[in-house]
CSV table of C-alpha atoms and ligand atoms in Angstrom, one decimal:
chain,number,residue,atom,x,y,z
A,14,MET,CA,0.0,0.0,0.0
A,15,LYS,CA,1.2,3.5,-0.9
A,16,VAL,CA,0.4,6.3,1.5
A,17,GLY,CA,0.5,9.9,0.3
A,18,VAL,CA,1.2,13.0,2.5
A,19,LEU,CA,0.0,16.2,1.1
A,20,SER,CA,3.3,18.1,0.8
A,21,LEU,CA,2.4,21.7,0.1
A,22,GLN,CA,3.2,23.1,3.6
A,23,GLY,CA,3.4,21.9,7.2
A,24,ALA,CA,4.6,18.8,9.1
A,25,VAL,CA,5.2,16.5,6.1
A,26,LYS,CA,8.4,14.6,7.0
A,27,GLU,CA,7.2,13.6,10.4
A,28,HIS,CA,4.2,11.8,8.9
A,29,LEU,CA,6.4,10.2,6.2
A,30,GLU,CA,8.6,8.8,9.1
A,31,MET,CA,5.6,7.4,10.9
A,32,ILE,CA,4.3,5.7,7.7
A,33,LYS,CA,7.7,4.1,7.2
A,34,ARG,CA,7.8,2.9,10.8
A,35,CYS,CA,4.4,1.3,10.2
A,36,GLY,CA,5.9,-0.6,7.4
A,37,PHE,CA,4.4,1.2,4.4
A,38,GLU,CA,5.7,3.4,1.6
A,39,GLY,CA,5.1,7.1,2.1
A,40,ILE,CA,5.0,9.4,-0.9
A,41,LYS,CA,5.0,13.2,-1.0
A,42,ILE,CA,2.0,14.6,-2.8
A,43,LYS,CA,2.6,17.8,-4.7
A,44,THR,CA,0.6,17.2,-7.9
A,45,VAL,CA,-2.5,15.5,-9.2
A,46,GLY,CA,-0.3,12.9,-10.8
A,47,ASP,CA,1.3,12.1,-7.4
A,48,LEU,CA,-2.2,11.6,-5.9
A,49,GLU,CA,-3.1,9.0,-8.5
A,50,LYS,CA,-0.4,6.8,-7.3
A,51,VAL,CA,-1.6,6.4,-3.7
A,52,ASP,CA,-4.2,4.4,-1.8
A,53,ARG,CA,-4.5,6.6,1.3
A,54,LEU,CA,-3.8,10.2,2.1
A,55,ILE,CA,-2.6,12.2,5.1
A,56,ILE,CA,-3.2,15.9,5.2
A,57,PRO,CA,-0.7,17.3,7.7
A,58,GLY,CA,-0.8,20.2,10.2
A,59,GLY,CA,0.5,23.5,9.2
A,60,GLU,CA,-1.4,26.7,8.2
A,61,SER,CA,-4.8,25.7,6.8
A,62,THR,CA,-5.2,28.9,4.8
A,63,ALA,CA,-1.8,28.4,3.1
A,64,ILE,CA,-2.4,24.7,2.4
A,65,ALA,CA,-5.9,25.5,1.0
A,66,LYS,CA,-4.6,28.2,-1.3
A,67,LEU,CA,-1.8,26.0,-2.7
A,68,ALA,CA,-4.1,23.0,-3.1
A,69,LYS,CA,-6.4,25.2,-5.2
A,70,ILE,CA,-3.5,26.5,-7.3
A,71,TYR,CA,-2.3,22.9,-8.1
A,72,GLY,CA,-5.9,21.6,-8.7
A,73,LEU,CA,-5.4,19.2,-5.8
A,74,ASP,CA,-8.4,20.4,-3.9
A,75,ARG,CA,-10.8,19.0,-6.5
A,76,GLU,CA,-9.0,15.7,-6.9
A,77,ILE,CA,-8.8,15.2,-3.1
A,78,ILE,CA,-12.6,15.8,-2.8
A,79,LYS,CA,-13.2,13.4,-5.7
A,80,ARG,CA,-11.1,10.6,-4.2
A,81,GLY,CA,-12.5,11.2,-0.7
A,82,LYS,CA,-16.1,10.9,-2.1
A,83,GLU,CA,-15.1,7.7,-3.8
A,84,GLY,CA,-14.0,6.3,-0.4
A,85,MET,CA,-10.3,6.7,-0.3
A,86,PRO,CA,-9.2,6.8,3.4
A,87,ILE,CA,-8.0,10.3,4.3
A,88,PHE,CA,-6.6,11.4,7.7
A,89,GLY,CA,-6.3,15.1,8.5
A,90,THR,CA,-4.3,16.3,11.5
A,91,CYS,CA,-4.9,19.8,12.9
A,92,ALA,CA,-4.8,22.1,9.8
A,93,GLY,CA,-5.7,18.9,7.8
A,94,MET,CA,-8.8,18.5,9.9
A,95,ILE,CA,-9.8,22.1,9.2
A,96,LEU,CA,-9.5,21.5,5.5
A,97,LEU,CA,-11.7,18.3,5.5
A,98,ALA,CA,-14.5,19.9,7.5
A,99,ASN,CA,-18.0,20.8,6.2
A,100,LYS,CA,-17.8,24.2,7.9
A,101,VAL,CA,-15.0,26.3,9.4
A,102,ILE,CA,-16.2,29.1,11.7
A,103,GLY,CA,-15.2,32.5,10.3
A,104,ASN,CA,-13.8,31.2,7.1
A,105,GLU,CA,-15.8,30.5,4.0
A,106,GLN,CA,-12.9,29.6,1.7
A,107,ILE,CA,-11.5,26.5,3.4
A,108,ARG,CA,-13.8,23.6,2.8
A,109,PHE,CA,-13.3,20.2,1.3
A,110,ASN,CA,-16.6,19.2,2.7
A,111,LEU,CA,-15.7,15.5,3.4
A,112,ILE,CA,-16.8,15.2,7.0
A,113,ASP,CA,-19.8,16.5,8.7
A,114,ILE,CA,-18.2,18.7,11.4
A,115,VAL,CA,-18.1,22.3,12.3
A,116,VAL,CA,-14.6,23.4,13.3
A,117,GLU,CA,-13.4,26.3,15.3
A,118,ARG,CA,-9.8,27.3,14.6
A,119,ASN,CA,-7.2,28.2,17.3
A,120,ALA,CA,-10.0,27.1,19.7
A,121,PHE,CA,-7.9,26.7,22.8
A,122,GLY,CA,-7.0,30.3,22.8
A,123,ARG,CA,-4.1,32.1,21.2
A,124,GLN,CA,-2.2,32.4,24.4
A,125,VAL,CA,-2.2,28.6,24.9
A,126,ASP,CA,0.1,28.0,21.9
A,127,SER,CA,0.8,24.4,22.5
A,128,PHE,CA,0.3,21.7,25.2
A,129,GLU,CA,0.5,18.0,25.8
A,130,VAL,CA,-2.2,15.9,27.4
A,131,ASP,CA,-2.9,12.2,28.1
A,132,LEU,CA,-5.9,11.4,26.0
A,133,LYS,CA,-8.2,8.4,26.1
A,134,ILE,CA,-9.0,7.3,22.6
A,135,GLU,CA,-12.0,5.1,21.9
A,136,ASP,CA,-11.1,1.6,20.7
A,137,PHE,CA,-7.5,2.0,21.7
A,138,SER,CA,-6.0,0.1,24.7
A,139,GLU,CA,-6.3,1.6,28.1
A,140,LYS,CA,-2.9,3.2,27.8
A,141,PRO,CA,-3.5,7.0,27.2
A,142,PHE,CA,-2.2,8.6,24.1
A,143,LYS,CA,0.2,11.5,24.6
A,144,ALA,CA,-1.5,14.1,22.4
A,145,VAL,CA,0.4,17.2,21.3
A,146,PHE,CA,-1.7,20.3,20.5
A,147,ILE,CA,-0.3,23.2,18.6
A,148,ARG,CA,-2.6,26.2,18.0
A,149,ALA,CA,-5.2,23.5,17.6
A,150,PRO,CA,-8.7,23.6,16.3
A,151,TYR,CA,-11.5,21.6,17.9
A,152,ILE,CA,-14.8,20.2,16.6
A,153,LYS,CA,-17.7,22.3,17.8
A,154,LYS,CA,-20.4,20.2,16.2
A,155,ALA,CA,-20.5,16.8,14.8
A,156,GLY,CA,-23.2,15.3,12.5
A,157,ARG,CA,-25.1,12.1,13.2
A,158,GLU,CA,-22.8,10.1,10.9
A,159,VAL,CA,-19.7,11.1,12.7
A,160,ARG,CA,-18.2,8.9,15.4
A,161,VAL,CA,-16.5,10.8,18.2
A,162,LEU,CA,-13.2,9.1,19.1
A,163,ALA,CA,-11.7,11.4,21.7
A,164,GLU,CA,-12.6,14.4,23.8
A,165,PHE,CA,-10.6,16.8,25.8
A,166,LYS,CA,-12.2,19.1,28.4
A,167,GLY,CA,-15.5,18.3,26.8
A,168,LYS,CA,-14.4,19.3,23.3
A,169,ILE,CA,-14.2,16.8,20.5
A,170,VAL,CA,-10.6,16.4,19.3
A,171,MET,CA,-10.7,13.2,17.2
A,172,ALA,CA,-13.5,11.8,15.0
A,173,ARG,CA,-14.3,9.6,12.1
A,174,GLN,CA,-17.0,9.5,9.4
A,175,LYS,CA,-16.6,6.4,7.2
A,176,ASN,CA,-13.3,6.8,5.4
A,177,ILE,CA,-12.4,10.2,6.8
A,178,LEU,CA,-10.4,10.5,10.1
A,179,VAL,CA,-9.5,13.8,11.8
A,180,SER,CA,-7.6,14.8,14.9
A,181,SER,CA,-7.0,18.2,16.5
A,182,PHE,CA,-3.6,17.0,17.7
A,183,HIS,CA,-0.4,15.8,16.1
A,184,PRO,CA,0.2,12.0,16.5
A,185,GLU,CA,3.2,12.3,14.2
A,186,LEU,CA,5.1,14.3,16.9
A,187,THR,CA,5.1,11.4,19.4
A,188,ASP,CA,6.8,8.0,19.4
A,189,ASP,CA,3.4,6.3,19.7
A,190,LEU,CA,2.4,4.7,16.4
A,191,ARG,CA,-1.2,3.7,17.4
A,192,VAL,CA,-3.1,6.4,15.5
A,193,HIS,CA,-1.1,5.9,12.3
A,194,LYS,CA,-1.5,2.1,12.7
A,195,TYR,CA,-5.2,2.5,13.2
A,196,PHE,CA,-5.5,4.6,10.0
A,197,LEU,CA,-3.2,2.3,8.0
A,198,SER,CA,-4.7,-1.0,9.2
A,199,GLU,CA,-6.2,-3.3,6.7
A,200,ASN,CA,-9.7,-3.2,8.1
A,201,TYR,CA,-9.8,0.6,8.7
B,22,LIG,N1,-3.9,27.1,13.6
B,22,LIG,C1,-3.6,26.4,12.4
B,22,LIG,C2,-4.6,26.8,11.3
B,22,LIG,O1,-5.6,27.3,11.6
B,22,LIG,C3,-3.5,25.0,12.6
B,22,LIG,C4,-2.3,24.6,13.5
B,22,LIG,C5,-1.7,23.3,13.2
B,22,LIG,O2,-1.9,22.7,12.2
B,22,LIG,N2,-0.8,22.9,14.1
B,22,LIG,O3,-4.4,26.4,10.2
């Protein structure tokens, strides 16, 4: 299986490293042609407005939406989650519309730049996941079809709707492979 990482801006190489550690081939996605070669896609954290603009310039936005609708598994972390959402509060431009969530950007406050917490993730073993949040968004509202996988302080920070997985935090910045293994598993 080949796994693409959208490589326009943001934390690309950390995801590639995690993919490799999970035993799969990671490929940088910069063009529509690159996207055709992969079976799954990760949209990394970074600056969602910048990634959205570049994706549009390269025509990748339309292709990602198309593949996502066809059922290709896509995992968005942080800025990636913002891009995949149906609605982003205060921003009409960013929207791939692939998961029925309303997202609030920088939702933990601008002062709280980054922090780490022990998170309980549904379906994962009892051992908490060390989640790293960086100017993170959270899910303000999730539709009926969306399964909530983790919450922090009553706010949804990880969710899934069919083939689309999103997290507010950065699993690629830890040593814990569980989130990537979950997304890359055969029966995901
Ligand atoms: N705050 C960023 C945004 O709105 C997301 C931060 C991140 O991806 N670490 O795009």
